[in-house]
Short mmCIF file of C-alpha atoms and ligand atoms in Angstrom, two decimals:
data_model
loop_
_atom_site.label_atom_id
_atom_site.label_comp_id
_atom_site.label_asym_id
_atom_site.label_seq_id
_atom_site.Cartn_x
_atom_site.Cartn_y
_atom_site.Cartn_z
CA UNK A 5 59.46 4.79 -43.27
CA UNK A 6 60.94 1.37 -42.73
CA UNK A 7 62.56 2.00 -39.37
CA UNK A 8 62.92 -1.69 -38.66
CA UNK A 9 64.97 -2.19 -41.85
CA UNK A 10 67.32 0.62 -40.84
CA UNK A 11 67.57 -0.88 -37.38
CA UNK A 12 68.45 -4.29 -38.76
CA UNK A 13 71.12 -2.74 -40.92
CA UNK A 14 72.88 -1.59 -37.77
CA UNK A 15 73.84 -5.24 -37.45
CA UNK A 16 77.04 -6.01 -39.36
CA UNK A 17 76.46 -7.58 -42.78
CA UNK A 18 78.31 -10.70 -41.64
CA UNK A 19 75.78 -11.22 -38.84
CA UNK A 20 72.83 -10.69 -41.18
CA UNK A 21 74.32 -13.27 -43.55
CA UNK A 22 74.31 -16.07 -40.94
CA UNK A 23 72.08 -19.03 -41.77
CA UNK A 24 70.51 -20.01 -38.43
CA UNK A 25 71.29 -23.41 -36.90
CA UNK A 26 68.58 -25.95 -37.67
CA UNK A 27 67.97 -28.13 -34.63
CA UNK A 28 66.41 -31.58 -34.66
CA UNK A 29 62.63 -31.30 -34.52
CA UNK A 30 61.46 -31.45 -30.88
CA UNK A 31 58.98 -34.19 -29.91
CA UNK A 32 56.53 -31.56 -28.59
CA UNK A 33 56.55 -29.73 -31.95
CA UNK A 34 55.85 -32.86 -33.99
CA UNK A 35 53.08 -33.83 -31.58
CA UNK A 36 51.46 -30.39 -32.09
CA UNK A 37 51.86 -30.43 -35.89
CA UNK A 38 50.46 -33.89 -36.57
CA UNK A 39 48.23 -34.31 -33.52
CA UNK A 40 50.34 -37.28 -32.37
CA UNK A 41 50.72 -38.61 -28.85
CA UNK A 42 54.12 -37.46 -27.53
CA UNK A 43 54.70 -40.86 -25.95
CA UNK A 44 54.34 -42.57 -29.33
CA UNK A 45 57.00 -40.40 -30.98
CA UNK A 46 60.53 -41.72 -31.46
CA UNK A 47 63.18 -39.00 -31.71
CA UNK A 48 66.47 -40.15 -33.16
CA UNK A 49 67.45 -36.72 -34.48
CA UNK A 50 69.88 -35.06 -32.08
CA UNK A 51 72.35 -37.73 -30.95
CA UNK A 52 70.92 -37.63 -27.44
CA UNK A 53 71.39 -40.50 -25.01
CA UNK A 54 68.23 -42.65 -25.32
CA UNK A 55 68.60 -43.80 -21.70
CA UNK A 56 68.04 -40.28 -20.42
CA UNK A 57 69.90 -38.68 -17.51
CA UNK A 58 71.95 -40.93 -15.23
CA UNK A 59 70.28 -41.68 -11.88
CA UNK A 60 73.27 -40.26 -10.01
CA UNK A 61 73.12 -37.03 -12.01
CA UNK A 62 69.38 -36.77 -11.44
CA UNK A 63 69.83 -37.17 -7.68
CA UNK A 64 72.52 -34.46 -7.76
CA UNK A 65 70.20 -32.09 -9.64
CA UNK A 66 67.47 -32.63 -7.07
CA UNK A 67 69.91 -32.04 -4.22
CA UNK A 68 71.09 -28.79 -5.86
CA UNK A 69 67.61 -27.31 -6.30
CA UNK A 70 67.51 -25.47 -2.95
CA UNK A 71 70.73 -23.63 -3.88
CA UNK A 72 69.34 -21.98 -6.99
CA UNK A 73 69.24 -18.50 -5.47
CA UNK A 74 73.05 -18.53 -5.50
CA UNK A 75 75.28 -17.81 -8.48
CA UNK A 76 77.11 -20.91 -9.68
CA UNK A 77 80.67 -21.85 -8.74
CA UNK A 78 82.49 -23.96 -11.29
CA UNK A 79 85.30 -24.91 -8.89
CA UNK A 80 84.12 -28.41 -8.05
CA UNK A 81 83.53 -29.45 -11.66
CA UNK A 82 86.80 -27.92 -12.82
CA UNK A 83 88.62 -29.75 -10.04
CA UNK A 84 86.94 -33.06 -10.85
CA UNK A 85 87.87 -32.69 -14.53
CA UNK A 86 91.41 -31.65 -13.70
CA UNK A 87 91.88 -34.78 -11.58
CA UNK A 88 90.23 -37.02 -14.13
CA UNK A 89 92.23 -35.66 -17.07
CA UNK A 90 95.54 -35.04 -15.32
CA UNK A 91 95.79 -31.36 -16.27
CA UNK A 92 95.92 -28.18 -14.17
CA UNK A 93 92.63 -26.52 -13.28
CA UNK A 94 93.88 -23.43 -15.15
CA UNK A 95 93.82 -25.49 -18.35
CA UNK A 96 90.08 -26.17 -18.21
CA UNK A 97 87.37 -23.87 -19.56
CA UNK A 98 83.76 -24.73 -18.74
CA UNK A 99 81.11 -24.15 -21.37
CA UNK A 100 77.35 -23.93 -21.61
CA UNK A 101 77.61 -27.05 -23.75
CA UNK A 102 80.80 -27.58 -25.73
CA UNK A 103 79.11 -25.41 -28.35
CA UNK A 104 79.87 -22.51 -26.01
CA UNK A 105 83.57 -23.43 -25.94
CA UNK A 106 83.63 -23.50 -29.75
CA UNK A 107 82.10 -20.00 -29.73
CA UNK A 108 84.63 -18.85 -27.12
CA UNK A 109 87.44 -20.01 -29.41
CA UNK A 110 85.88 -17.91 -32.17
CA UNK A 111 85.42 -14.89 -29.89
CA UNK A 112 88.95 -15.06 -28.55
CA UNK A 113 90.80 -15.71 -31.80
CA UNK A 114 88.69 -14.58 -34.77
CA UNK A 115 87.84 -11.11 -36.06
CA UNK A 116 87.15 -9.46 -39.43
CA UNK A 117 90.23 -9.97 -41.60
CA UNK A 118 90.99 -13.47 -40.24
CA UNK A 119 89.95 -16.84 -41.52
CA UNK A 120 89.00 -20.21 -40.06
CA UNK A 121 89.57 -23.52 -41.81
CA UNK A 122 87.16 -26.43 -41.49
CA UNK A 123 85.91 -29.33 -43.56
CA UNK A 124 82.93 -29.64 -45.84
CA UNK A 125 80.20 -31.64 -44.03
CA UNK A 126 81.70 -30.70 -40.63
CA UNK A 127 79.69 -29.69 -37.57
CA UNK A 128 77.38 -26.70 -38.24
CA UNK A 129 78.67 -24.66 -35.32
CA UNK A 130 82.05 -23.99 -37.01
CA UNK A 131 80.57 -21.76 -39.72
CA UNK A 132 78.40 -20.06 -37.07
CA UNK A 133 81.33 -19.36 -34.72
CA UNK A 134 83.35 -18.04 -37.67
CA UNK A 135 80.67 -15.85 -39.26
CA UNK A 136 79.60 -14.35 -35.94
CA UNK A 137 83.08 -12.80 -35.67
CA UNK A 138 83.13 -11.48 -39.22
CA UNK A 139 85.92 -13.89 -40.11
CA UNK A 140 86.19 -15.68 -43.44
CA UNK A 141 85.44 -19.41 -43.75
CA UNK A 142 87.77 -21.63 -45.73
CA UNK A 143 85.77 -24.81 -46.33
CA UNK A 144 87.95 -27.71 -47.46
CA UNK A 145 86.32 -30.41 -49.61
CA UNK A 146 85.82 -33.65 -47.70
CA UNK A 147 87.41 -36.96 -48.67
CA UNK A 148 84.99 -39.91 -48.45
CA UNK A 149 82.80 -37.65 -46.28
CA UNK A 150 85.64 -37.23 -43.76
CA UNK A 151 88.22 -34.52 -43.07
CA UNK A 152 91.03 -34.35 -45.65
CA UNK A 153 93.78 -33.26 -43.28
CA UNK A 154 96.41 -32.85 -45.99
CA UNK A 155 94.10 -30.51 -47.91
CA UNK A 156 93.21 -28.69 -44.68
CA UNK A 157 96.88 -28.15 -43.92
CA UNK A 158 97.42 -26.80 -47.44
CA UNK A 159 94.37 -24.53 -47.08
CA UNK A 160 95.78 -22.63 -44.07
CA UNK A 161 96.48 -19.01 -45.07
CA UNK A 162 98.60 -16.31 -43.42
CA UNK A 163 95.35 -14.83 -42.00
CA UNK A 164 94.10 -18.20 -40.63
CA UNK A 165 93.75 -18.08 -36.85
CA UNK A 166 91.65 -21.18 -36.17
CA UNK A 167 91.21 -24.67 -37.61
CA UNK A 168 88.17 -26.64 -36.46
CA UNK A 169 88.34 -30.45 -36.56
CA UNK A 170 85.54 -32.75 -35.36
CA UNK A 171 86.70 -36.21 -34.35
CA UNK A 172 84.52 -38.18 -34.81
CA UNK A 173 82.68 -35.80 -37.10
CA UNK A 174 78.98 -35.06 -36.94
CA UNK A 175 76.96 -35.58 -39.17
CA UNK A 176 79.16 -38.03 -41.12
CA UNK A 177 80.46 -40.17 -38.23
CA UNK A 178 83.92 -40.31 -39.80
CA UNK A 179 87.02 -40.61 -37.61
CA UNK A 180 90.65 -39.58 -37.88
CA UNK A 181 93.27 -41.88 -36.39
CA UNK A 182 95.57 -40.67 -33.63
CA UNK A 183 98.51 -40.94 -36.04
CA UNK A 184 96.78 -38.76 -38.66
CA UNK A 185 95.78 -36.13 -36.13
CA UNK A 186 99.16 -36.08 -34.43
CA UNK A 187 100.87 -35.67 -37.78
CA UNK A 188 98.56 -32.75 -38.57
CA UNK A 189 99.27 -31.09 -35.22
CA UNK A 190 103.01 -31.45 -35.61
CA UNK A 191 102.95 -29.91 -39.09
CA UNK A 192 100.33 -27.18 -38.61
CA UNK A 193 101.74 -23.67 -38.16
CA UNK A 194 102.46 -23.01 -34.48
CA UNK A 195 100.58 -19.71 -34.66
CA UNK A 196 97.24 -21.26 -35.61
CA UNK A 197 94.75 -22.48 -32.99
CA UNK A 198 93.58 -26.03 -33.70
CA UNK A 199 90.27 -26.93 -32.07
CA UNK A 200 89.73 -30.70 -31.85
CA UNK A 201 86.07 -31.28 -31.05
CA UNK A 202 85.65 -34.65 -29.33
CA UNK A 203 81.92 -34.62 -28.54
CA UNK A 204 81.71 -38.35 -29.33
CA UNK A 205 85.01 -39.38 -27.73
CA UNK A 206 83.35 -41.61 -25.12
CA UNK A 207 81.54 -43.55 -27.86
CA UNK A 208 84.84 -44.54 -29.48
CA UNK A 209 86.34 -47.94 -28.84
CA UNK A 210 88.98 -47.10 -26.18
CA UNK A 211 91.67 -48.45 -28.52
CA UNK A 212 90.73 -45.77 -31.09
CA UNK A 213 90.68 -42.77 -28.74
CA UNK A 214 93.38 -40.12 -29.25
CA UNK A 215 95.66 -39.07 -26.40
CA UNK A 216 94.46 -35.57 -27.24
CA UNK A 217 94.55 -34.23 -23.68
CA UNK A 218 98.19 -35.36 -23.43
CA UNK A 219 98.92 -33.56 -26.69
CA UNK A 220 97.88 -30.28 -25.09
CA UNK A 221 101.20 -30.42 -23.22
CA UNK A 222 103.11 -30.62 -26.50
CA UNK A 223 100.95 -28.36 -28.66
CA UNK A 224 100.15 -25.03 -26.97
CA UNK A 225 97.93 -24.16 -29.95
CA UNK A 226 95.57 -27.11 -29.32
CA UNK A 227 92.11 -26.78 -27.76
CA UNK A 228 90.31 -30.08 -27.08
CA UNK A 229 86.56 -29.82 -26.49
CA UNK A 230 84.32 -32.42 -24.85
CA UNK A 231 80.70 -32.50 -23.74
CA UNK A 232 78.28 -33.93 -21.20
CA UNK A 233 75.52 -33.83 -23.82
CA UNK A 234 76.16 -37.18 -25.47
CA UNK A 235 77.22 -40.28 -23.54
CA UNK A 236 76.63 -38.56 -20.18
CA UNK A 237 73.01 -37.83 -21.15
CA UNK A 238 72.88 -34.17 -20.10
CA UNK A 239 72.08 -32.42 -23.41
CA UNK A 240 69.26 -30.37 -21.88
CA UNK A 241 71.41 -29.00 -19.06
CA UNK A 242 74.12 -27.59 -21.39
CA UNK A 243 77.56 -28.37 -20.06
CA UNK A 244 80.85 -29.07 -21.78
CA UNK A 245 84.48 -28.05 -21.47
CA UNK A 246 87.69 -27.26 -23.26
CA UNK A 247 91.22 -28.35 -22.34
CA UNK A 248 94.13 -26.22 -23.53
CA UNK A 249 97.28 -24.34 -22.52
CA UNK A 250 96.62 -22.22 -19.40
CA UNK A 251 97.30 -18.97 -21.29
CA UNK A 252 94.88 -19.96 -24.05
CA UNK A 253 92.34 -20.86 -21.36
CA UNK A 254 92.89 -17.42 -19.83
CA UNK A 255 91.92 -15.78 -23.15
CA UNK A 256 88.81 -17.96 -23.51
CA UNK A 257 87.84 -17.07 -19.94
CA UNK A 258 88.03 -13.34 -20.72
CA UNK A 259 85.26 -13.62 -23.30
CA UNK A 260 83.32 -16.23 -21.34
CA UNK A 261 80.23 -15.12 -19.42
CA UNK A 262 81.27 -15.35 -15.76
CA UNK A 263 78.39 -17.69 -14.91
CA UNK A 264 77.96 -19.53 -18.20
CA UNK A 265 77.32 -22.96 -16.62
CA UNK A 266 74.41 -23.11 -14.19
CA UNK A 267 74.23 -24.73 -10.75
CA UNK A 268 72.18 -27.73 -11.84
CA UNK A 269 74.43 -28.46 -14.80
CA UNK A 270 77.52 -28.30 -12.59
CA UNK A 271 76.00 -30.62 -9.98
CA UNK A 272 74.84 -33.08 -12.65
CA UNK A 273 78.17 -33.10 -14.45
CA UNK A 274 80.14 -33.76 -11.26
CA UNK A 275 77.85 -36.69 -10.46
CA UNK A 276 77.79 -37.99 -14.06
CA UNK A 277 81.60 -38.19 -14.07
CA UNK A 278 81.42 -40.69 -11.21
CA UNK A 279 78.64 -42.78 -12.77
CA UNK A 280 80.87 -45.26 -14.55
CA UNK A 281 78.13 -47.89 -14.84
CA UNK A 282 75.89 -45.46 -16.70
CA UNK A 283 78.65 -44.51 -19.13
CA UNK A 284 79.59 -48.14 -19.75
CA UNK A 285 75.97 -49.22 -20.25
CA UNK A 286 75.38 -46.27 -22.61
CA UNK A 287 78.45 -47.22 -24.60
CA UNK A 288 77.28 -50.84 -24.85
CA UNK A 289 73.77 -49.79 -25.79
CA UNK A 290 75.25 -47.78 -28.66
CA UNK A 291 77.32 -50.71 -29.90
CA UNK A 292 74.21 -52.89 -29.93
CA UNK A 293 72.03 -50.14 -31.43
CA UNK A 294 74.54 -49.50 -34.21
CA UNK A 295 74.59 -53.21 -35.08
CA UNK A 296 70.80 -53.27 -35.12
CA UNK A 297 70.53 -50.18 -37.36
CA UNK A 298 73.21 -51.39 -39.77
CA UNK A 299 71.65 -54.86 -40.04
CA UNK A 300 68.31 -53.18 -40.81
CA UNK A 301 69.83 -50.88 -43.44
CA UNK A 302 71.58 -53.84 -45.02
CA UNK A 303 68.32 -55.74 -45.18
CA UNK A 304 66.70 -52.72 -46.88
CA UNK A 305 69.59 -52.53 -49.36
CA UNK A 306 70.69 -49.09 -48.15
CA UNK A 307 74.24 -47.72 -48.06
CA UNK A 308 75.60 -45.81 -45.07
CA UNK A 309 78.74 -43.97 -44.02
CA UNK A 310 80.62 -46.11 -41.45
CA UNK A 311 80.19 -44.24 -38.17
CA UNK A 312 82.22 -43.94 -34.98
CA UNK A 313 79.56 -41.92 -33.14
CA UNK A 314 76.13 -42.72 -31.65
CA UNK A 315 74.45 -42.12 -35.00
CA UNK A 316 74.72 -43.28 -38.58
CA UNK A 317 74.18 -41.39 -41.82
CA UNK A 318 72.21 -43.39 -44.36
CA UNK A 319 71.95 -42.75 -48.10
CA UNK A 320 68.41 -42.68 -49.47
CA UNK A 321 68.39 -43.83 -53.12
CA UNK A 322 67.23 -41.30 -55.69
CA UNK A 323 64.17 -41.77 -57.84
CA UNK A 324 65.84 -41.21 -61.20
CA UNK A 325 67.79 -38.01 -60.63
CA UNK A 326 65.42 -36.83 -57.90
CA UNK A 327 66.60 -36.81 -54.28
CA UNK A 328 64.16 -38.69 -52.05
CA UNK A 329 65.66 -38.04 -48.62
CA UNK A 330 63.42 -35.03 -47.92
CA UNK A 331 60.29 -36.98 -48.82
CA UNK A 332 61.38 -39.97 -46.73
CA UNK A 333 62.09 -37.63 -43.79
CA UNK A 334 58.55 -36.22 -44.09
CA UNK A 335 56.99 -39.70 -44.29
CA UNK A 336 58.93 -40.76 -41.21
CA UNK A 337 57.56 -37.72 -39.37
CA UNK A 338 54.00 -38.75 -40.23
CA UNK A 339 54.82 -42.17 -38.78
CA UNK A 340 56.03 -40.48 -35.59
CA UNK A 341 59.77 -40.97 -36.16
CA UNK A 342 62.10 -37.95 -36.16
CA UNK A 343 65.51 -38.24 -37.84
CA UNK A 344 67.79 -35.53 -39.22
CA UNK A 345 67.77 -34.40 -42.86
CA UNK A 346 71.20 -33.24 -44.02
CA UNK A 347 70.47 -30.93 -46.96
CA UNK A 348 71.87 -28.08 -44.83
CA UNK A 349 75.16 -29.99 -44.70
CA UNK A 350 75.27 -30.26 -48.51
CA UNK A 351 74.21 -33.92 -48.20
CA UNK A 352 70.73 -33.86 -49.79
CA UNK A 353 70.60 -37.65 -50.24
CA UNK A 354 71.36 -38.57 -46.63
CA UNK A 355 69.47 -38.86 -43.37
CA UNK A 356 71.21 -39.09 -40.01
CA UNK A 357 69.73 -41.38 -37.38
CA UNK A 358 70.80 -41.61 -33.74
CA UNK A 359 71.07 -45.04 -32.13
CA UNK A 360 68.12 -45.47 -29.80
CA UNK A 361 66.75 -48.12 -27.46
CA UNK A 362 66.20 -51.50 -29.20
CA UNK A 363 62.47 -50.85 -29.61
CA UNK A 364 63.12 -47.33 -30.97
CA UNK A 365 65.58 -48.65 -33.55
CA UNK A 366 63.02 -51.27 -34.56
CA UNK A 367 60.31 -48.60 -34.89
CA UNK A 368 62.63 -46.51 -37.08
CA UNK A 369 63.52 -49.44 -39.34
CA UNK A 370 59.88 -50.44 -39.71
CA UNK A 371 58.89 -46.85 -40.55
CA UNK A 372 61.83 -46.49 -42.93
CA UNK A 373 60.82 -49.62 -44.81
CA UNK A 374 57.27 -48.25 -45.15
CA UNK A 375 58.53 -44.78 -46.17
CA UNK A 376 60.79 -46.21 -48.87
CA UNK A 377 57.96 -48.25 -50.41
CA UNK A 378 55.57 -45.44 -51.23
C1 PLP B 427 76.71 -32.60 -30.16
C2 PLP B 427 77.98 -32.00 -30.63
C3 PLP B 427 78.65 -31.06 -29.86
C4 PLP B 427 78.23 -30.72 -28.48
O1 PLP B 427 77.18 -29.97 -28.31
P1 PLP B 427 76.91 -29.42 -26.85
O2 PLP B 427 76.93 -27.95 -27.04
O3 PLP B 427 78.01 -29.86 -25.95
O4 PLP B 427 75.60 -29.98 -26.50
C5 PLP B 427 79.86 -30.57 -30.29
N1 PLP B 427 80.40 -30.98 -31.43
C6 PLP B 427 79.80 -31.89 -32.19
C7 PLP B 427 80.49 -32.36 -33.41
C8 PLP B 427 78.57 -32.41 -31.82
O5 PLP B 427 77.96 -33.29 -32.60
#
């Protein structure tokens, strides 16, 4: 009778139990739903770079177009990263976004009967990468919305193969200091892989950045992941990387699709690495945008979680005991402003907003003020 049900049950129960990732609402979708003009929509929902792709990266993409009949070769990007980071090429694993590298860590080190440790309110890909392998999740309660490293250390079990740490974390924006992280790495069991996800590393004040790539030399169980999706402005091309011990990289490469990063992404990433002006200007734009958003929230009497990323998570006051964040999110949509609701992160009273261009931040604050009034 119900053949499709039987078919679906061929899929392991742990796959069927996965709650799908909820992306930020695309501009095109909101335009369709509300009949809005795409150009009038402000999207501050996915921590994208509001300046768009760097001109150098764009030129590189255009120059690479005639080569699209060929399979990609990651050599040039791997070499550029190896020189930039001062590690061997064998220590670098390219990913279709750093999301891919997080999945590769799961594929290479997790299986049914193992567990992964990560924090409450941590990046949504950690539960996905864990559940997709049939491994058990050990979710450690957060401390002031950030990772509680002492509790995470204590939560590691004999069957724990991977610990995921986001620094800074998304969606909370919280940061661990280099001293805290180094202390964790030196005390964590040597036979547990520790993934330190540094998607927002380039948005940190240089004085606050961890020497995480250097630590790879001391901690063979460490995998550092970075991305071109954020400050480099290449979210749509999907390119990121991991840095780790060469033998760990070898394992990740065995489960990696041979051509996981495409020609255009490789060309853009190589060029983006050289575009220091673009990175510096993007960093400065974020500093200014953060100040603008925080001043606006202060004026509106709102509380926020201090953030070290290119976004800030704002608390929407309840009406009595009733959470209002969902309603405010919907009202913002009607006003053409897309932010990110965080109910899926067990933060039903918060909205996450990405720093935008000055006029986008102003539009958001204006819309927020209106949405809070009604
Ligand atoms: C955005 C983000 C990523 C990177 O995603 P990509 O797959 O590289 O686009 C990874 N980790 C965190 C915490 C992020 O917020």
